[in-house]
Coordinates of C-alpha atoms and ligand atoms in Angstrom, one line a residue:
M295 CA -52.5 -14.0 59.3
K296 CA -51.9 -10.2 59.5
G297 CA -49.2 -8.9 61.8
I298 CA -50.4 -5.9 63.8
T299 CA -48.5 -3.4 66.0
I300 CA -50.4 -1.1 68.4
L301 CA -48.7 2.1 69.4
G302 CA -50.4 3.2 72.6
A303 CA -51.8 -0.2 73.4
T304 CA -52.8 0.5 77.0
G305 CA -55.0 3.5 76.2
S306 CA -58.7 3.5 75.4
V307 CA -58.2 3.0 71.6
G308 CA -55.4 0.5 72.2
K309 CA -57.6 -1.6 74.5
A310 CA -60.5 -1.5 72.1
T311 CA -58.2 -2.6 69.3
L312 CA -57.0 -5.6 71.3
D313 CA -60.7 -6.4 72.0
V314 CA -61.4 -6.7 68.3
V315 CA -58.1 -8.5 67.5
G316 CA -58.9 -11.0 70.3
R317 CA -62.2 -11.9 68.5
H318 CA -60.2 -12.8 65.4
R319 CA -57.2 -14.7 66.5
D320 CA -57.3 -16.7 63.2
R321 CA -56.7 -13.4 61.3
F322 CA -54.4 -11.3 63.3
R323 CA -51.2 -11.9 65.3
V324 CA -49.8 -9.2 67.5
I325 CA -46.2 -8.1 66.6
A326 CA -45.6 -5.3 69.1
L327 CA -47.5 -3.4 71.9
T328 CA -46.3 -0.1 73.3
A329 CA -47.1 2.0 76.4
H330 CA -45.7 5.0 78.2
A331 CA -45.3 3.7 81.8
D332 CA -48.3 1.4 82.7
V333 CA -46.4 -1.8 83.7
D334 CA -49.5 -3.7 84.9
G335 CA -51.5 -2.8 81.8
L336 CA -48.8 -3.8 79.3
F337 CA -47.9 -7.0 81.2
R338 CA -51.5 -8.2 81.2
Q339 CA -51.7 -7.5 77.4
C340 CA -48.5 -9.3 76.8
F341 CA -49.8 -12.3 78.8
E342 CA -53.0 -12.4 76.8
H343 CA -51.7 -11.6 73.3
R344 CA -48.1 -12.8 73.3
P345 CA -46.5 -10.1 71.1
Q346 CA -43.0 -10.5 69.9
Y347 CA -42.0 -7.1 71.3
A348 CA -43.2 -4.8 74.1
V349 CA -42.1 -1.2 74.3
M350 CA -42.2 0.7 77.5
V351 CA -41.0 4.2 76.9
E352 CA -39.8 5.0 80.4
E353 CA -36.8 3.1 81.6
T354 CA -37.7 2.1 85.2
P355 CA -41.1 0.7 84.3
A356 CA -39.4 -1.1 81.3
Q357 CA -37.1 -2.9 83.8
Q358 CA -40.1 -3.9 86.0
L359 CA -42.0 -5.2 82.9
S360 CA -38.9 -7.2 81.8
E361 CA -38.7 -8.9 85.2
R362 CA -42.4 -9.8 85.2
I363 CA -42.2 -11.1 81.7
S364 CA -39.3 -13.4 82.5
Q365 CA -40.9 -14.5 85.8
A366 CA -44.0 -15.5 83.8
G367 CA -41.8 -17.3 81.2
L368 CA -43.1 -15.3 78.3
K369 CA -41.0 -14.9 75.1
V370 CA -41.5 -11.2 74.7
R371 CA -38.6 -8.8 74.0
V372 CA -38.9 -5.6 76.0
L373 CA -37.5 -2.5 74.4
T374 CA -37.3 1.0 75.9
G375 CA -36.9 4.7 74.9
A376 CA -38.9 6.9 72.6
H377 CA -36.9 5.6 69.6
A378 CA -38.1 2.1 70.2
L379 CA -41.6 3.3 69.2
E380 CA -40.3 4.2 65.8
D381 CA -38.4 0.9 65.5
V382 CA -41.4 -1.3 66.2
A383 CA -43.5 0.9 63.9
K384 CA -41.2 -0.1 61.0
L385 CA -40.8 -3.9 61.7
P386 CA -41.1 -5.9 58.5
E387 CA -43.4 -8.3 60.2
N388 CA -46.1 -5.7 60.4
D389 CA -49.0 -5.6 58.0
C390 CA -50.8 -2.9 59.9
I391 CA -50.0 -0.4 62.6
M392 CA -52.5 1.2 64.9
A393 CA -51.3 4.8 65.8
A394 CA -53.1 5.4 69.1
I395 CA -50.6 7.3 71.2
V396 CA -52.2 10.5 72.6
G397 CA -50.9 14.0 71.7
A398 CA -47.7 15.3 70.0
A399 CA -45.8 12.3 71.4
G400 CA -47.5 10.3 68.7
L401 CA -46.0 12.4 65.8
L402 CA -42.7 10.7 65.1
P403 CA -43.9 7.1 65.7
T404 CA -46.9 7.6 63.5
L405 CA -44.7 9.1 60.8
A406 CA -42.4 6.1 61.1
A407 CA -45.4 3.8 60.6
V408 CA -46.4 5.9 57.5
S409 CA -42.9 5.6 56.1
S410 CA -43.1 1.8 56.4
G411 CA -45.6 1.8 53.6
K412 CA -47.9 -0.6 55.5
R413 CA -51.5 0.0 56.4
V414 CA -51.8 2.7 59.1
L415 CA -54.9 3.0 61.2
L416 CA -54.8 6.6 62.4
A417 CA -56.3 7.5 65.8
N418 CA -53.6 10.0 66.8
K419 CA -55.2 13.1 65.2
E420 CA -52.6 15.4 66.7
S421 CA -50.0 14.2 64.2
L422 CA -52.1 15.4 61.3
V423 CA -53.0 18.6 63.0
M424 CA -49.3 19.3 63.5
A425 CA -47.8 18.1 60.3
G426 CA -50.7 17.7 57.9
Q427 CA -48.9 18.6 54.7
L428 CA -45.7 16.6 55.4
F429 CA -47.7 13.7 56.7
M430 CA -49.9 13.4 53.6
R431 CA -46.8 13.8 51.4
A432 CA -45.2 10.9 53.2
V433 CA -48.4 8.8 52.7
Q434 CA -48.2 9.5 49.0
K435 CA -44.5 8.9 48.7
H436 CA -44.6 5.5 50.5
G437 CA -48.0 4.4 49.0
T438 CA -49.3 4.0 52.5
E439 CA -52.9 2.8 53.0
L440 CA -54.2 5.3 55.6
I441 CA -57.5 4.5 57.3
P442 CA -58.9 7.1 59.7
I443 CA -60.1 5.6 63.0
D444 CA -61.5 8.8 64.6
S445 CA -65.2 7.9 64.4
E446 CA -66.2 11.0 62.4
H447 CA -63.4 10.6 59.8
N448 CA -64.0 6.8 59.6
A449 CA -67.7 7.6 58.9
I450 CA -66.6 10.0 56.1
F451 CA -64.2 7.3 54.8
Q452 CA -67.1 4.9 54.6
C453 CA -69.4 7.5 52.9
M454 CA -66.8 8.7 50.4
P455 CA -65.1 6.3 48.0
S456 CA -62.2 8.4 46.7
Q457 CA -63.4 8.9 43.2
E458 CA -66.3 11.0 44.4
R459 CA -64.2 13.7 46.1
E460 CA -64.6 16.1 43.3
A461 CA -68.3 16.1 43.8
V462 CA -68.3 16.9 47.5
R463 CA -70.4 20.0 48.3
R464 CA -69.6 19.9 52.0
M465 CA -68.8 17.7 55.0
L466 CA -70.7 17.7 58.2
L467 CA -68.8 16.6 61.3
T468 CA -71.1 15.7 64.2
A469 CA -70.2 16.5 67.8
S470 CA -71.9 15.2 70.9
G471 CA -71.6 18.6 72.5
G472 CA -69.8 17.1 75.5
P473 CA -70.8 17.2 79.2
F474 CA -71.4 21.0 79.3
R475 CA -73.8 21.5 76.4
G476 CA -76.3 24.1 77.3
W477 CA -74.4 25.3 80.4
S478 CA -73.7 29.0 81.1
Q479 CA -70.2 30.5 81.0
E480 CA -70.4 31.1 84.8
D481 CA -71.4 27.4 85.5
M482 CA -68.3 26.3 83.6
H483 CA -65.8 28.3 85.5
N484 CA -65.3 25.9 88.3
V485 CA -65.8 22.5 86.7
T486 CA -63.5 19.8 87.9
P487 CA -61.3 17.4 85.9
A488 CA -63.7 14.6 86.9
Q489 CA -66.7 16.5 85.5
A490 CA -64.9 17.3 82.3
C491 CA -63.8 13.7 81.8
A492 CA -67.3 12.3 82.4
H493 CA -68.3 12.3 78.7
P494 CA -72.0 11.5 78.2
K495 CA -71.5 9.1 75.2
W496 CA -67.9 8.0 74.8
N497 CA -65.4 6.4 77.3
M498 CA -62.1 7.9 76.3
G499 CA -58.6 8.9 77.6
R500 CA -58.5 12.0 79.8
K501 CA -56.9 14.4 77.3
I502 CA -59.4 13.8 74.5
S503 CA -62.3 13.8 77.1
V504 CA -61.3 17.4 78.1
D505 CA -60.9 18.3 74.4
S506 CA -64.5 17.0 73.9
A507 CA -65.7 19.1 76.8
T508 CA -64.2 22.3 75.4
L509 CA -65.1 21.3 71.8
M510 CA -61.4 21.7 70.9
N511 CA -61.6 18.0 69.9
K512 CA -64.1 19.0 67.1
G513 CA -61.8 21.8 66.0
L514 CA -58.8 19.4 65.8
E515 CA -61.1 17.2 63.8
V516 CA -61.9 19.9 61.3
I517 CA -58.1 20.3 60.7
E518 CA -57.8 16.5 60.5
A519 CA -60.6 16.2 58.0
H520 CA -59.1 18.9 55.8
W521 CA -55.8 17.1 55.5
L522 CA -57.2 13.5 55.3
F523 CA -59.7 14.2 52.6
G524 CA -58.2 17.3 50.8
I525 CA -61.3 19.4 51.4
P526 CA -61.0 23.1 52.2
P527 CA -61.8 23.9 55.9
E528 CA -64.6 26.3 54.9
L529 CA -66.5 23.3 53.4
I530 CA -66.3 21.4 56.7
E531 CA -69.2 22.2 59.1
V532 CA -69.7 21.1 62.7
I533 CA -73.2 20.2 63.9
V534 CA -74.0 19.1 67.5
H535 CA -75.8 15.8 67.6
P536 CA -76.2 14.8 71.3
Q537 CA -77.1 11.1 70.7
S538 CA -73.8 10.3 68.9
I539 CA -75.5 7.9 66.5
V540 CA -74.8 9.7 63.2
H541 CA -71.0 9.8 63.1
S542 CA -70.7 12.3 60.2
L543 CA -72.1 13.1 56.8
V544 CA -71.0 14.0 53.3
E545 CA -73.1 16.1 51.0
Y546 CA -72.6 15.8 47.2
A547 CA -73.2 18.2 44.3
D548 CA -76.6 16.7 43.6
G549 CA -77.8 17.4 47.2
S550 CA -77.5 13.7 48.3
V551 CA -76.3 13.3 51.8
L552 CA -74.6 10.1 52.9
A553 CA -74.1 9.3 56.6
Q554 CA -72.8 6.4 58.7
L555 CA -74.7 5.4 61.8
S556 CA -74.0 3.1 64.7
N557 CA -74.1 2.8 68.4
P558 CA -71.1 4.9 69.8
D559 CA -68.4 2.3 70.2
M560 CA -64.8 2.7 68.9
R561 CA -64.6 -1.0 68.1
I562 CA -66.7 -0.2 64.9
P563 CA -64.2 2.2 63.2
I564 CA -61.3 0.0 64.5
A565 CA -62.8 -3.1 63.0
C566 CA -63.5 -1.2 59.8
G567 CA -59.8 -0.3 59.6
L568 CA -58.5 -3.8 60.6
G569 CA -60.7 -5.7 58.2
W570 CA -61.2 -3.2 55.3
P571 CA -62.6 -3.9 52.7
E572 CA -64.1 -6.8 54.6
R573 CA -66.6 -6.2 57.5
I574 CA -65.7 -8.2 60.6
E575 CA -67.5 -8.9 63.9
T576 CA -67.0 -6.5 66.7
G577 CA -69.4 -7.6 69.5
V578 CA -71.3 -4.3 69.2
Q579 CA -75.1 -4.5 69.6
S580 CA -77.4 -3.6 66.8
L581 CA -78.7 -0.1 66.5
D582 CA -82.2 0.2 67.8
L583 CA -83.6 3.3 66.1
C584 CA -87.2 2.7 67.3
A585 CA -85.9 2.7 70.9
L586 CA -84.0 5.9 70.2
G587 CA -87.1 7.5 68.7
H588 CA -85.5 10.7 67.5
L589 CA -82.1 12.1 66.4
D590 CA -81.4 15.7 67.3
F591 CA -79.2 18.3 65.6
E592 CA -78.3 21.9 66.5
P593 CA -75.5 24.4 65.7
P594 CA -72.6 24.6 68.1
D595 CA -72.4 27.7 70.4
L596 CA -69.1 29.3 69.5
N597 CA -69.2 31.9 72.2
L598 CA -69.6 29.3 74.9
F599 CA -67.0 27.0 73.3
P600 CA -64.3 29.4 72.0
C601 CA -61.8 26.6 71.4
L602 CA -63.8 25.5 68.4
K603 CA -63.7 29.0 67.0
L604 CA -59.9 29.2 67.5
A605 CA -59.3 25.9 65.9
K606 CA -61.5 26.8 62.9
Q607 CA -59.5 30.0 62.5
A608 CA -56.2 28.1 62.7
A609 CA -57.5 25.7 60.0
Q610 CA -58.2 28.6 57.7
T611 CA -54.9 30.4 58.2
A612 CA -53.0 27.1 57.5
G613 CA -49.3 27.0 58.3
S614 CA -48.0 27.0 61.8
A615 CA -51.1 28.2 63.7
S616 CA -52.4 24.6 64.0
V617 CA -49.1 23.5 65.6
T618 CA -49.3 26.4 68.0
L619 CA -52.9 25.7 68.8
N620 CA -52.3 22.0 69.5
A621 CA -49.2 22.6 71.7
A622 CA -50.9 25.3 73.8
N623 CA -54.0 23.1 74.2
E624 CA -51.9 20.2 75.4
V625 CA -50.1 22.3 78.0
A626 CA -53.4 23.9 79.1
V627 CA -55.3 20.7 79.3
Q628 CA -52.5 19.0 81.3
T629 CA -52.4 21.9 83.7
F630 CA -56.2 21.7 84.1
L631 CA -56.1 18.0 84.7
E632 CA -53.5 18.6 87.4
G633 CA -56.0 21.0 89.1
Q634 CA -53.9 24.1 88.4
L635 CA -56.0 25.9 85.8
Q636 CA -59.7 26.7 85.5
F637 CA -61.6 25.0 82.7
T638 CA -62.5 28.3 81.0
A639 CA -58.8 29.4 81.1
I640 CA -57.9 26.6 78.6
A641 CA -59.2 28.7 75.7
E642 CA -57.6 31.8 77.1
V643 CA -54.2 30.1 77.2
V644 CA -54.6 28.9 73.6
Q645 CA -55.7 32.3 72.3
H646 CA -52.9 34.1 74.1
T647 CA -50.3 31.6 72.7
L648 CA -51.7 32.1 69.2
E649 CA -51.4 35.9 69.6
Q650 CA -47.9 35.7 70.8
S651 CA -46.5 33.2 68.2
K652 CA -45.1 34.3 64.9
P653 CA -46.2 32.3 61.9
T654 CA -43.4 30.1 60.6
N655 CA -42.8 28.0 57.5
L656 CA -43.2 24.3 58.3
D657 CA -41.0 22.8 55.6
S658 CA -39.6 20.0 57.8
I659 CA -40.4 17.9 60.8
E660 CA -37.7 19.8 62.7
A661 CA -39.5 23.1 62.0
V662 CA -42.8 21.5 63.3
L663 CA -41.1 20.3 66.5
D664 CA -39.4 23.7 67.0
C665 CA -42.7 25.5 66.5
D666 CA -44.4 23.1 69.0
W667 CA -41.6 23.7 71.5
R668 CA -41.8 27.5 71.3
A669 CA -45.6 27.4 71.7
R670 CA -45.2 25.3 74.8
V671 CA -42.9 27.8 76.4
I672 CA -45.4 30.6 75.9
A673 CA -48.3 28.5 77.0
K674 CA -46.5 27.3 80.2
A675 CA -45.7 30.9 81.2
A676 CA -49.4 31.8 80.6
T677 CA -50.7 28.8 82.7
T678 CA -48.3 29.8 85.5
R679 CA -49.6 33.4 85.5
A680 CA -53.2 32.2 85.4
A681 CA -52.6 29.8 88.3
A682 CA -50.9 32.5 90.4
Ligands
NAD789 P1 -55.3 7.3 76.3 O1 -54.8 8.4 77.1 O2 -56.3 6.4 76.8 O3 -54.1 6.4 75.8 C1 -52.9 6.9 75.3 C2 -51.8 5.9 75.0 O4 -50.7 6.5 74.6 C3 -51.5 5.0 76.2 O5 -51.2 3.7 75.8 C4 -50.2 5.7 76.7 O6 -49.3 4.8 77.4 C5 -49.6 6.2 75.4 N1 -48.7 7.4 75.7 C6 -49.1 8.5 76.4 N2 -48.0 9.4 76.4 C7 -47.0 8.8 75.7 C8 -45.7 9.2 75.4 N3 -45.2 10.3 75.8 N4 -45.0 8.3 74.6 C9 -45.4 7.1 74.2 N5 -46.7 6.7 74.5 C10 -47.5 7.5 75.2 O7 -55.8 8.0 74.9 P2 -56.9 7.5 73.9 O8 -58.2 8.0 74.4 O9 -56.8 6.0 73.6 O10 -56.5 8.4 72.6 C11 -55.4 8.0 71.8 C12 -55.5 8.8 70.5 O11 -56.6 8.5 69.8 C13 -55.6 10.3 70.8 O12 -54.9 11.0 69.8 C14 -57.1 10.6 70.6 O13 -57.3 11.9 70.2 C15 -57.5 9.6 69.5 N6 -58.9 9.2 69.6 C16 -59.3 8.6 70.7 C17 -60.7 8.2 70.7 C18 -61.2 7.4 71.9 O14 -62.4 7.0 71.9 N7 -60.5 7.3 73.0 C19 -61.5 8.5 69.7 C20 -61.0 9.1 68.5 C21 -59.7 9.5 68.5
MG790 MG1 -63.8 11.9 67.0

């Protein structure tokens, strides 16, 4: 029996992870589940999966969860506070930690998981975007087995046994193109959060859905791939593939191109991470290529989706630009989701913040957090001006 902890259990990736875990109760036992403030969601998961610990970051919801757990007679210890996330990430009972908190909030808990030296399933791409070098150093230092869960990176992981890295000519990250592929700039001005979150192929949390609509998500993924696989950003190309069947490709020195294909369902990369090197059942239907008929590919439109261009530039300049980009994007996306910023202004806020931020040396996590904080101040001022 493998012990598993899920950071961000009530989110889209967290739920998909519990779906796979629930199909293999003979293999996995749940050690800890964490959430930000969703009492109902975490209570239901505790009832079904009986973890040893439940972490609710916010205090009042944690008290409510505690009461419901004792009323139901469950033996689950409820912890609270951001530090509890790091505590459960380091429990000796864990064999594997799923890092599925969204955004910069996932950085410290994910790093705590990495420092435990256990297997880490990485969905929280923002932690690599922010602290790639420090993160990968910690992976090496603690001998951590890091398995990417982002579908594109998991596809590359499956296509690239580590010894072949030297022979990689380039990597191709596929992007669905999001809900606004082929739209005009004018059409995109007034899109609503509901439209931006209605992704044509994937059902995800709201932040990553907006990132997919601006293509910032693909830009973050270029940075993520650079750190994960040690490949220079200029060898990582983005191609739009609206059917989301080919999840990414690796081209080798001899011209061979390897790809991983499947129906778009996060349970596949999650099960790959949970079972690796074994393949385990997910409940996902077989891929019907004849019913699909064709797979299409096209280059991304960088003028229509400037966030992708900004992220690629940040990837090439290395250093603190990625932290600034990520922080400004989180602020702008949140403000857009609150209905206080136009969709097309997200890229403007990110660009402005990058222009106003001085490059800094990221030699410690404190330096990363400081850079993140300073970028948020600039981005918040810019969103306030844009909303006025
Ligand atoms: P989500 O919004 O559905 O869920 C986020 C989870 O994080 C929830 O459990 C929430 O309670 C928790 N959380 C939010 N803020 C927190 C905070 N401040 N402190 C502690 N916990 C907090 O997000 P998601 O779509 O599941 O995405 C999670 C991560 O996985 C993101 O980094 C995303 O980029 C990545 N990812 C998601 C998908 C997907 O299909 N959803 C695919 C690839 C990568
Ligand atoms: Mg992805």
